[in-house]
PDB file of C-alpha atoms and ligand atoms in Angstrom:
ATOM      1  CA  UNK Y   1       6.058 -31.557 -27.840  1.00  0.00           C
ATOM      2  CA  UNK Y   2       8.532 -29.888 -30.195  1.00  0.00           C
ATOM      3  CA  UNK Y   3      12.212 -30.378 -29.308  1.00  0.00           C
ATOM      4  CA  UNK Y   4      12.686 -26.785 -28.188  1.00  0.00           C
ATOM      5  CA  UNK Y   5       9.600 -26.836 -25.923  1.00  0.00           C
ATOM      6  CA  UNK Y   6      10.684 -25.951 -22.371  1.00  0.00           C
ATOM      7  CA  UNK Y   7       9.019 -28.411 -20.019  1.00  0.00           C
ATOM      8  CA  UNK Y   8      10.075 -26.176 -17.173  1.00  0.00           C
ATOM      9  CA  UNK Y   9      11.253 -22.576 -17.150  1.00  0.00           C
ATOM     10  CA  UNK Y  10      13.707 -21.251 -14.631  1.00  0.00           C
ATOM     11  CA  UNK Y  11      13.751 -17.508 -13.923  1.00  0.00           C
ATOM     12  CA  UNK Y  12      16.122 -15.635 -11.718  1.00  0.00           C
ATOM     13  CA  UNK Y  13      14.915 -12.571  -9.765  1.00  0.00           C
ATOM     14  CA  UNK Y  14      16.520  -9.334 -10.952  1.00  0.00           C
ATOM     15  CA  UNK Y  15      15.585  -7.344  -7.855  1.00  0.00           C
ATOM     16  CA  UNK Y  16      13.921  -7.296  -4.489  1.00  0.00           C
ATOM     17  CA  UNK Y  17      11.190  -4.954  -3.232  1.00  0.00           C
ATOM     18  CA  UNK Y  18      11.543  -3.056   0.049  1.00  0.00           C
ATOM     19  CA  UNK Y  19       8.020  -1.969   0.939  1.00  0.00           C
ATOM     20  CA  UNK Y  20       6.172  -0.844   4.072  1.00  0.00           C
ATOM     21  CA  UNK Y  21       4.041  -4.010   3.916  1.00  0.00           C
ATOM     22  CA  UNK Y  22       5.603  -6.501   6.314  1.00  0.00           C
ATOM     23  CA  UNK Y  23       2.621  -8.853   6.232  1.00  0.00           C
ATOM     24  CA  UNK Y  24      -0.020  -9.628   3.635  1.00  0.00           C
ATOM     25  CA  UNK Y  25      -2.916  -8.281   5.656  1.00  0.00           C
ATOM     26  CA  UNK Y  26      -3.488  -4.668   4.684  1.00  0.00           C
ATOM     27  CA  UNK Y  27      -1.704  -4.704   1.337  1.00  0.00           C
ATOM     28  CA  UNK Y  28      -3.950  -3.026  -1.247  1.00  0.00           C
ATOM     29  CA  UNK Y  29      -5.578  -5.567  -3.517  1.00  0.00           C
ATOM     30  CA  UNK Y  30      -4.278  -3.852  -6.618  1.00  0.00           C
ATOM     31  CA  UNK Y  31      -1.495  -1.516  -7.576  1.00  0.00           C
ATOM     32  CA  UNK Y  32      -2.291   2.231  -7.595  1.00  0.00           C
ATOM     33  CA  UNK Y  33      -5.120   1.974  -5.039  1.00  0.00           C
ATOM     34  CA  UNK Y  34      -2.823   3.497  -2.397  1.00  0.00           C
ATOM     35  CA  UNK Y  35      -0.541   6.067  -4.063  1.00  0.00           C
ATOM     36  CA  UNK Y  36       1.126   6.646  -0.670  1.00  0.00           C
ATOM     37  CA  UNK Y  37       2.464   3.077  -0.724  1.00  0.00           C
ATOM     38  CA  UNK Y  38       6.049   3.897  -1.613  1.00  0.00           C
ATOM     39  CA  UNK Y  39       8.687   1.260  -2.146  1.00  0.00           C
ATOM     40  CA  UNK Y  40      12.218   0.747  -3.340  1.00  0.00           C
ATOM     41  CA  UNK Y  41      13.189  -1.892  -5.846  1.00  0.00           C
ATOM     42  CA  UNK Y  42      16.766  -2.926  -5.150  1.00  0.00           C
ATOM     43  CA  UNK Y  43      18.458  -4.358  -8.205  1.00  0.00           C
ATOM     44  CA  UNK Y  44      20.534  -7.495  -7.725  1.00  0.00           C
ATOM     45  CA  UNK Y  45      23.831  -8.129  -9.473  1.00  0.00           C
ATOM     46  CA  UNK Y  46      24.447  -8.495 -12.380  1.00  0.00           C
ATOM     47  CA  UNK Y  47      21.320  -6.411 -13.204  1.00  0.00           C
ATOM     48  CA  UNK Y  48      22.344  -3.420 -11.069  1.00  0.00           C
ATOM     49  CA  UNK Y  49      23.693  -1.436 -14.007  1.00  0.00           C
ATOM     50  CA  UNK Y  50      22.544   2.066 -14.900  1.00  0.00           C
ATOM     51  CA  UNK Y  51      22.804   1.419 -18.630  1.00  0.00           C
ATOM     52  CA  UNK Y  52      20.084  -1.231 -18.355  1.00  0.00           C
ATOM     53  CA  UNK Y  53      17.673   1.655 -17.547  1.00  0.00           C
ATOM     54  CA  UNK Y  54      18.871   4.091 -20.169  1.00  0.00           C
ATOM     55  CA  UNK Y  55      15.845   5.549 -21.999  1.00  0.00           C
ATOM     56  CA  UNK Y  56      13.428   4.948 -19.128  1.00  0.00           C
ATOM     57  CA  UNK Y  57      13.595   8.600 -17.962  1.00  0.00           C
ATOM     58  CA  UNK Y  58      10.556   9.765 -19.927  1.00  0.00           C
ATOM     59  CA  UNK Y  59       8.199   7.093 -18.620  1.00  0.00           C
ATOM     60  CA  UNK Y  60       6.056   7.787 -15.557  1.00  0.00           C
ATOM     61  CA  UNK Y  61       4.971   4.190 -14.891  1.00  0.00           C
ATOM     62  CA  UNK Y  62       6.431   0.708 -15.062  1.00  0.00           C
ATOM     63  CA  UNK Y  63       5.116  -2.815 -15.245  1.00  0.00           C
ATOM     64  CA  UNK Y  64       6.593  -5.115 -12.669  1.00  0.00           C
ATOM     65  CA  UNK Y  65       6.482  -8.869 -13.095  1.00  0.00           C
ATOM     66  CA  UNK Y  66       7.085 -10.481  -9.748  1.00  0.00           C
ATOM     67  CA  UNK Y  67       6.719 -13.655  -7.727  1.00  0.00           C
ATOM     68  CA  UNK Y  68       4.047 -14.093  -5.045  1.00  0.00           C
ATOM     69  CA  UNK Y  69       6.745 -15.733  -3.002  1.00  0.00           C
ATOM     70  CA  UNK Y  70       5.066 -15.849   0.399  1.00  0.00           C
ATOM     71  CA  UNK Y  71       2.889 -18.949   0.884  1.00  0.00           C
ATOM     72  CA  UNK Y  72       1.709 -19.064  -2.747  1.00  0.00           C
ATOM     73  CA  UNK Y  73       4.583 -21.060  -4.238  1.00  0.00           C
ATOM     74  CA  UNK Y  74       4.209 -23.702  -1.560  1.00  0.00           C
ATOM     75  CA  UNK Y  75       0.402 -23.731  -1.543  1.00  0.00           C
ATOM     76  CA  UNK Y  76      -0.027 -24.390  -5.252  1.00  0.00           C
ATOM     77  CA  UNK Y  77      -3.255 -23.575  -7.038  1.00  0.00           C
ATOM     78  CA  UNK Y  78      -6.919 -24.456  -7.411  1.00  0.00           C
ATOM     79  CA  UNK Y  79      -8.978 -24.002 -10.598  1.00  0.00           C
ATOM     80  CA  UNK Y  80     -11.470 -21.813  -8.737  1.00  0.00           C
ATOM     81  CA  UNK Y  81     -10.874 -19.014  -6.242  1.00  0.00           C
ATOM     82  CA  UNK Y  82     -12.978 -16.664  -4.089  1.00  0.00           C
ATOM     83  CA  UNK Y  83     -11.885 -13.101  -4.812  1.00  0.00           C
ATOM     84  CA  UNK Y  84     -12.255 -10.526  -2.013  1.00  0.00           C
ATOM     85  CA  UNK Y  85     -13.890  -8.255  -4.561  1.00  0.00           C
ATOM     86  CA  UNK Y  86     -16.887 -10.620  -4.502  1.00  0.00           C
ATOM     87  CA  UNK Y  87     -17.014 -10.636  -0.718  1.00  0.00           C
ATOM     88  CA  UNK Y  88     -14.859 -13.757  -0.406  1.00  0.00           C
ATOM     89  CA  UNK Y  89     -17.882 -15.972  -1.116  1.00  0.00           C
ATOM     90  CA  UNK Y  90     -18.534 -16.398  -4.836  1.00  0.00           C
ATOM     91  CA  UNK Y  91     -16.127 -18.576  -6.782  1.00  0.00           C
ATOM     92  CA  UNK Y  92     -14.630 -17.768 -10.163  1.00  0.00           C
ATOM     93  CA  UNK Y  93     -11.956 -19.396 -12.289  1.00  0.00           C
ATOM     94  CA  UNK Y  94      -8.377 -18.667 -11.335  1.00  0.00           C
ATOM     95  CA  UNK Y  95      -7.726 -17.261 -14.805  1.00  0.00           C
ATOM     96  CA  UNK Y  96     -10.614 -14.829 -14.350  1.00  0.00           C
ATOM     97  CA  UNK Y  97      -8.901 -13.554 -11.211  1.00  0.00           C
ATOM     98  CA  UNK Y  98      -5.800 -11.767  -9.985  1.00  0.00           C
ATOM     99  CA  UNK Y  99      -5.433 -14.310  -7.202  1.00  0.00           C
ATOM    100  CA  UNK Y 100      -1.835 -14.847  -6.058  1.00  0.00           C
ATOM    101  CA  UNK Y 101      -2.582 -18.597  -5.888  1.00  0.00           C
ATOM    102  CA  UNK Y 102      -2.127 -19.561  -9.526  1.00  0.00           C
ATOM    103  CA  UNK Y 103      -0.294 -22.254 -11.492  1.00  0.00           C
ATOM    104  CA  UNK Y 104       2.697 -19.955 -11.848  1.00  0.00           C
ATOM    105  CA  UNK Y 105       2.690 -17.537  -8.909  1.00  0.00           C
ATOM    106  CA  UNK Y 106       3.510 -14.518 -11.066  1.00  0.00           C
ATOM    107  CA  UNK Y 107       2.090 -11.058 -10.365  1.00  0.00           C
ATOM    108  CA  UNK Y 108       1.774  -8.053 -12.618  1.00  0.00           C
ATOM    109  CA  UNK Y 109       1.530  -4.485 -11.329  1.00  0.00           C
ATOM    110  CA  UNK Y 110       1.657  -1.087 -13.018  1.00  0.00           C
ATOM    111  CA  UNK Y 111       3.371   1.289 -10.590  1.00  0.00           C
ATOM    112  CA  UNK Y 112       4.607   4.860 -10.675  1.00  0.00           C
ATOM    113  CA  UNK Y 113       8.354   5.244 -10.730  1.00  0.00           C
ATOM    114  CA  UNK Y 114      10.333   8.248  -9.590  1.00  0.00           C
ATOM    115  CA  UNK Y 115      13.889   7.570 -10.649  1.00  0.00           C
ATOM    116  CA  UNK Y 116      17.036   5.581 -10.039  1.00  0.00           C
ATOM    117  CA  UNK Y 117      19.332   5.980  -7.048  1.00  0.00           C
ATOM    118  CA  UNK Y 118      22.805   4.623  -6.447  1.00  0.00           C
ATOM    119  CA  UNK Y 119      23.777   4.495  -2.766  1.00  0.00           C
ATOM    120  CA  UNK Y 120      25.369   2.092  -0.295  1.00  0.00           C
ATOM    121  CA  UNK Y 121      22.452  -0.313  -0.831  1.00  0.00           C
ATOM    122  CA  UNK Y 122      23.328  -0.447  -4.539  1.00  0.00           C
ATOM    123  CA  UNK Y 123      21.141   0.586  -7.461  1.00  0.00           C
ATOM    124  CA  UNK Y 124      17.458   1.012  -6.700  1.00  0.00           C
ATOM    125  CA  UNK Y 125      14.268   2.372  -8.238  1.00  0.00           C
ATOM    126  CA  UNK Y 126      11.850   4.567  -6.279  1.00  0.00           C
ATOM    127  CA  UNK Y 127       8.258   3.415  -6.751  1.00  0.00           C
ATOM    128  CA  UNK Y 128       4.813   4.300  -5.472  1.00  0.00           C
ATOM    129  CA  UNK Y 129       1.332   2.832  -5.590  1.00  0.00           C
ATOM    130  CA  UNK Y 130       2.629  -0.670  -4.935  1.00  0.00           C
ATOM    131  CA  UNK Y 131       0.646  -3.722  -3.821  1.00  0.00           C
ATOM    132  CA  UNK Y 132       3.770  -5.692  -2.957  1.00  0.00           C
ATOM    133  CA  UNK Y 133       4.927  -7.414   0.194  1.00  0.00           C
ATOM    134  CA  UNK Y 134       8.316  -6.427   1.565  1.00  0.00           C
ATOM    135  CA  UNK Y 135      10.886  -8.783   0.059  1.00  0.00           C
ATOM    136  CA  UNK Y 136       8.961  -9.562  -3.128  1.00  0.00           C
ATOM    137  CA  UNK Y 137      11.274 -10.958  -5.836  1.00  0.00           C
ATOM    138  CA  UNK Y 138      10.955  -9.106  -9.153  1.00  0.00           C
ATOM    139  CA  UNK Y 139      11.429 -10.988 -12.411  1.00  0.00           C
ATOM    140  CA  UNK Y 140      11.220  -8.167 -14.928  1.00  0.00           C
ATOM    141  CA  UNK Y 141      10.607  -4.453 -15.428  1.00  0.00           C
ATOM    142  CA  UNK Y 142       9.016  -2.968 -18.532  1.00  0.00           C
ATOM    143  CA  UNK Y 143       7.910   0.567 -19.343  1.00  0.00           C
ATOM    144  CA  UNK Y 144       4.155   1.227 -19.220  1.00  0.00           C
ATOM    145  CA  UNK Y 145       3.293   2.257 -22.765  1.00  0.00           C
ATOM    146  CA  UNK Y 146       0.038   4.259 -22.816  1.00  0.00           C
ATOM    147  CA  UNK Y 147      -0.842   3.729 -26.477  1.00  0.00           C
ATOM    148  CA  UNK Y 148      -0.640  -0.042 -26.090  1.00  0.00           C
ATOM    149  CA  UNK Y 149      -1.407  -0.626 -22.406  1.00  0.00           C
ATOM    150  CA  UNK Y 150      -4.164   1.890 -21.537  1.00  0.00           C
ATOM    151  CA  UNK Y 151      -7.510   0.519 -22.730  1.00  0.00           C
ATOM    152  CA  UNK Y 152     -10.232   2.957 -21.666  1.00  0.00           C
ATOM    153  CA  UNK Y 153     -12.987   0.982 -23.442  1.00  0.00           C
ATOM    154  CA  UNK Y 154     -12.122  -2.345 -21.817  1.00  0.00           C
ATOM    155  CA  UNK Y 155     -14.918  -4.177 -19.962  1.00  0.00           C
ATOM    156  CA  UNK Y 156     -14.210  -4.635 -16.254  1.00  0.00           C
ATOM    157  CA  UNK Y 157     -15.870  -8.057 -15.915  1.00  0.00           C
ATOM    158  CA  UNK Y 158     -16.992  -8.859 -12.380  1.00  0.00           C
ATOM    159  CA  UNK Y 159     -14.652  -6.252 -10.898  1.00  0.00           C
ATOM    160  CA  UNK Y 160     -16.694  -3.327 -12.156  1.00  0.00           C
ATOM    161  CA  UNK Y 161     -20.001  -4.296 -10.665  1.00  0.00           C
ATOM    162  CA  UNK Y 162     -19.219  -3.430  -7.065  1.00  0.00           C
ATOM    163  CA  UNK Y 163     -19.118   0.075  -5.718  1.00  0.00           C
ATOM    164  CA  UNK Y 164     -15.916   1.390  -4.258  1.00  0.00           C
ATOM    165  CA  UNK Y 165     -16.260   2.244  -0.627  1.00  0.00           C
ATOM    166  CA  UNK Y 166     -13.514   4.160   1.138  1.00  0.00           C
ATOM    167  CA  UNK Y 167     -13.673   4.631   4.861  1.00  0.00           C
ATOM    168  CA  UNK Y 168     -12.952   8.067   6.226  1.00  0.00           C
ATOM    169  CA  UNK Y 169     -10.093   7.564   8.665  1.00  0.00           C
ATOM    170  CA  UNK Y 170      -9.761   9.493  11.913  1.00  0.00           C
ATOM    171  CA  UNK Y 171      -6.991   9.341  14.520  1.00  0.00           C
ATOM    172  CA  UNK Y 172      -7.490   9.277  18.282  1.00  0.00           C
ATOM    173  CA  UNK Y 173      -5.498  11.837  20.297  1.00  0.00           C
ATOM    174  CA  UNK Y 174      -3.175   9.070  21.411  1.00  0.00           C
ATOM    175  CA  UNK Y 175      -2.675   7.866  17.826  1.00  0.00           C
ATOM    176  CA  UNK Y 176      -1.959  11.461  16.729  1.00  0.00           C
ATOM    177  CA  UNK Y 177       0.811  11.700  19.340  1.00  0.00           C
ATOM    178  CA  UNK Y 178       2.225   8.312  18.418  1.00  0.00           C
ATOM    179  CA  UNK Y 179       2.153   9.255  14.737  1.00  0.00           C
ATOM    180  CA  UNK Y 180       4.101  12.436  15.446  1.00  0.00           C
ATOM    181  CA  UNK Y 181       6.715  10.318  17.239  1.00  0.00           C
ATOM    182  CA  UNK Y 182       6.826   7.605  14.575  1.00  0.00           C
ATOM    183  CA  UNK Y 183       7.194   9.910  11.578  1.00  0.00           C
ATOM    184  CA  UNK Y 184       8.231  13.304  12.975  1.00  0.00           C
ATOM    185  CA  UNK Y 185       9.315  14.866   9.689  1.00  0.00           C
ATOM    186  CA  UNK Y 186       6.735  13.059   7.553  1.00  0.00           C
ATOM    187  CA  UNK Y 187       9.494  11.325   5.618  1.00  0.00           C
ATOM    188  CA  UNK Y 188       7.718   7.956   5.788  1.00  0.00           C
ATOM    189  CA  UNK Y 189       4.439   9.488   4.627  1.00  0.00           C
ATOM    190  CA  UNK Y 190       2.911   7.349   7.367  1.00  0.00           C
ATOM    191  CA  UNK Y 191      -0.272   9.378   7.832  1.00  0.00           C
ATOM    192  CA  UNK Y 192      -1.298   9.182   4.185  1.00  0.00           C
ATOM    193  CA  UNK Y 193      -0.298   5.524   4.041  1.00  0.00           C
ATOM    194  CA  UNK Y 194      -2.448   4.644   7.070  1.00  0.00           C
ATOM    195  CA  UNK Y 195      -5.371   6.672   5.719  1.00  0.00           C
ATOM    196  CA  UNK Y 196      -5.223   5.029   2.328  1.00  0.00           C
ATOM    197  CA  UNK Y 197      -4.597   1.467   3.490  1.00  0.00           C
ATOM    198  CA  UNK Y 198      -7.308   1.471   6.161  1.00  0.00           C
ATOM    199  CA  UNK Y 199      -9.601   3.556   3.955  1.00  0.00           C
ATOM    200  CA  UNK Y 200      -9.594   0.678   1.469  1.00  0.00           C
ATOM    201  CA  UNK Y 201     -11.012  -1.578   4.206  1.00  0.00           C
ATOM    202  CA  UNK Y 202      -8.556  -4.463   4.170  1.00  0.00           C
ATOM    203  CA  UNK Y 203     -10.817  -6.660   6.288  1.00  0.00           C
ATOM    204  CA  UNK Y 204     -11.695  -9.940   4.615  1.00  0.00           C
ATOM    205  CA  UNK Y 205     -15.013  -9.904   2.783  1.00  0.00           C
ATOM    206  CA  UNK Y 206     -16.575 -12.282   5.265  1.00  0.00           C
ATOM    207  CA  UNK Y 207     -16.000  -9.896   8.204  1.00  0.00           C
ATOM    208  CA  UNK Y 208     -19.615  -8.831   8.197  1.00  0.00           C
ATOM    209  CA  UNK Y 209     -20.361 -12.297   9.561  1.00  0.00           C
ATOM    210  CA  UNK Y 210     -18.502 -11.311  12.725  1.00  0.00           C
ATOM    211  CA  UNK Y 211     -20.178  -8.026  13.610  1.00  0.00           C
ATOM    212  CA  UNK Y 212     -18.923  -8.125  17.204  1.00  0.00           C
ATOM    213  CA  UNK Y 213     -15.278  -7.903  16.288  1.00  0.00           C
ATOM    214  CA  UNK Y 214     -14.397  -4.285  15.800  1.00  0.00           C
ATOM    215  CA  UNK Y 215     -10.661  -3.861  16.482  1.00  0.00           C
ATOM    216  CA  UNK Y 216      -8.092  -4.719  13.843  1.00  0.00           C
ATOM    217  CA  UNK Y 217      -4.335  -4.465  13.541  1.00  0.00           C
ATOM    218  CA  UNK Y 218      -1.849  -4.382  10.717  1.00  0.00           C
ATOM    219  CA  UNK Y 219       1.830  -3.632  10.371  1.00  0.00           C
ATOM    220  CA  UNK Y 220       3.205  -0.779   8.257  1.00  0.00           C
ATOM    221  CA  UNK Y 221       6.944  -0.159   8.234  1.00  0.00           C
ATOM    222  CA  UNK Y 222       7.908  -1.119  11.786  1.00  0.00           C
ATOM    223  CA  UNK Y 223       4.654   0.002  13.365  1.00  0.00           C
ATOM    224  CA  UNK Y 224       1.607  -1.878  14.535  1.00  0.00           C
ATOM    225  CA  UNK Y 225      -1.482   0.129  13.679  1.00  0.00           C
ATOM    226  CA  UNK Y 226      -4.717  -0.663  15.479  1.00  0.00           C
ATOM    227  CA  UNK Y 227      -8.048   0.657  14.356  1.00  0.00           C
ATOM    228  CA  UNK Y 228     -11.740   0.299  14.960  1.00  0.00           C
ATOM    229  CA  UNK Y 229     -14.759   0.583  12.769  1.00  0.00           C
ATOM    230  CA  UNK Y 230     -17.028   3.200  14.301  1.00  0.00           C
ATOM    231  CA  UNK Y 231     -20.236   3.967  12.465  1.00  0.00           C
ATOM    232  CA  UNK Y 232     -19.364   5.255   9.032  1.00  0.00           C
ATOM    233  CA  UNK Y 233     -15.659   5.771   9.606  1.00  0.00           C
ATOM    234  CA  UNK Y 234     -12.528   4.009  10.782  1.00  0.00           C
ATOM    235  CA  UNK Y 235     -10.703   5.290  13.853  1.00  0.00           C
ATOM    236  CA  UNK Y 236      -7.010   4.644  14.411  1.00  0.00           C
ATOM    237  CA  UNK Y 237      -6.539   3.966  18.129  1.00  0.00           C
ATOM    238  CA  UNK Y 238      -2.820   3.251  18.380  1.00  0.00           C
ATOM    239  CA  UNK Y 239       0.441   3.273  16.421  1.00  0.00           C
ATOM    240  CA  UNK Y 240       3.149   1.439  18.319  1.00  0.00           C
ATOM    241  CA  UNK Y 241       6.586   0.059  17.490  1.00  0.00           C
ATOM    242  CA  UNK Y 242       6.300  -3.535  16.265  1.00  0.00           C
ATOM    243  CA  UNK Y 243       7.872  -6.152  18.520  1.00  0.00           C
TER     244      UNK Y 243
HETATM  245  N1  SAM T 301      -1.336  -6.431  -9.138  1.00  0.00           N
HETATM  246  C1  SAM T 301      -0.914  -7.817  -9.000  1.00  0.00           C
HETATM  247  C2  SAM T 301      -1.556  -8.695 -10.043  1.00  0.00           C
HETATM  248  O1  SAM T 301      -2.646  -8.348 -10.504  1.00  0.00           O
HETATM  249  O2  SAM T 301      -0.977  -9.709 -10.413  1.00  0.00           O
HETATM  250  C3  SAM T 301      -1.196  -8.371  -7.619  1.00  0.00           C
HETATM  251  C4  SAM T 301      -2.652  -8.512  -7.277  1.00  0.00           C
HETATM  252  S1  SAM T 301      -2.859  -9.552  -5.858  1.00  0.00           S
HETATM  253  C5  SAM T 301      -4.619  -9.646  -5.734  1.00  0.00           C
HETATM  254  C6  SAM T 301      -2.410  -8.448  -4.567  1.00  0.00           C
HETATM  255  C7  SAM T 301      -2.227  -9.168  -3.256  1.00  0.00           C
HETATM  256  O3  SAM T 301      -1.150 -10.073  -3.365  1.00  0.00           O
HETATM  257  C8  SAM T 301      -1.843  -8.268  -2.110  1.00  0.00           C
HETATM  258  O4  SAM T 301      -2.973  -7.678  -1.528  1.00  0.00           O
HETATM  259  C9  SAM T 301      -1.137  -9.234  -1.160  1.00  0.00           C
HETATM  260  O5  SAM T 301      -2.067  -9.862  -0.313  1.00  0.00           O
HETATM  261  C10 SAM T 301      -0.564 -10.292  -2.090  1.00  0.00           C
HETATM  262  N2  SAM T 301       0.888 -10.206  -2.235  1.00  0.00           N
HETATM  263  C11 SAM T 301       1.630  -9.128  -2.589  1.00  0.00           C
HETATM  264  N3  SAM T 301       2.939  -9.457  -2.644  1.00  0.00           N
HETATM  265  C12 SAM T 301       3.022 -10.780  -2.325  1.00  0.00           C
HETATM  266  C13 SAM T 301       4.096 -11.707  -2.216  1.00  0.00           C
HETATM  267  N4  SAM T 301       5.360 -11.355  -2.445  1.00  0.00           N
HETATM  268  N5  SAM T 301       3.803 -12.990  -1.858  1.00  0.00           N
HETATM  269  C14 SAM T 301       2.532 -13.369  -1.629  1.00  0.00           C
HETATM  270  N6  SAM T 301       1.477 -12.544  -1.715  1.00  0.00           N
HETATM  271  C15 SAM T 301       1.719 -11.256  -2.058  1.00  0.00           C
END
C-alpha cells in the first residue's frame, strides 16, 4: 500500500449521548421513527466550544456518526446478517444492512436538533428522534443538507417491501397512575415516548414463534415499562422505578 495509507485509524469521541434508552431492547431501529425520543449530546473537552457550532443555527437536523459501543466492538462482524426488518430470518450482506455488527462499528443517524446549552454539565446539544443507547460515543456531527442528503427518488431496497405496522397503545388504570407519578409535569415526555417505542413493536421478529408469551418489559429513563399484546393493540400494565 502507498506510504501514507493508514493501516489503522484511531478516532477519539467528541461527545457522549444521554438518552432514555438504558438497554438495547426497545430502541427504535432507525432514527426519526420515535420523534419523542429526546436526548442530549454532551460535548467532551476540547470539543466543548461554542465557536465550533457557529453557523449551525439555521439547520433543523444533524448527522451523527457514532460508535455502536455496546457489545458490537467486542463481537466483531459476520459477512451476512439477519435484519429485524425481514423478520429476523432472511440473511443479507452486512453492507446491505444497517446492522450494528459491522467491520467498523460506526452508526449514522439523522436527528433533529434544538439548540446548544451551556450548564453545569458543560456544553450540550438537544436532540430528538434518536435511535441511540444511553452513553453512545459520538465521533462527528455534520449538518443535514437537504439539497445533497434528501433523495426522494431513491429506491428503498428490501426495507421498502414490508408494511409499517404501529400498535395502538393503551394504558391500564394502574399504569396511568404510575405514569402521573413518574412524569408529573410531562417534562420527560414519557407518555409519548412509551406510545411511540411500544407502538413500533420492538419485539424480535421471531416472536411470532412464541405465541404464548405475551408480557414484555423494557427500560425507559429510570422506569421499567411492562406491556402486553392484546388483540390488535398493546396495553401498558405497569411503569415502575427501575431497580
Ligand atoms: N441509524 C443508525 C445507522 O443506520 O447506522 C443505527 C441503526 S441500528 C439498526 C439501530 C440499533 O442500534 C438500535 O435499535 C439499537 O439496538 C442499536 N444501538 C444503538 N446505540 C447503540 C450503541 N451505542 N451500542 C450498540 N448498539 C446500539
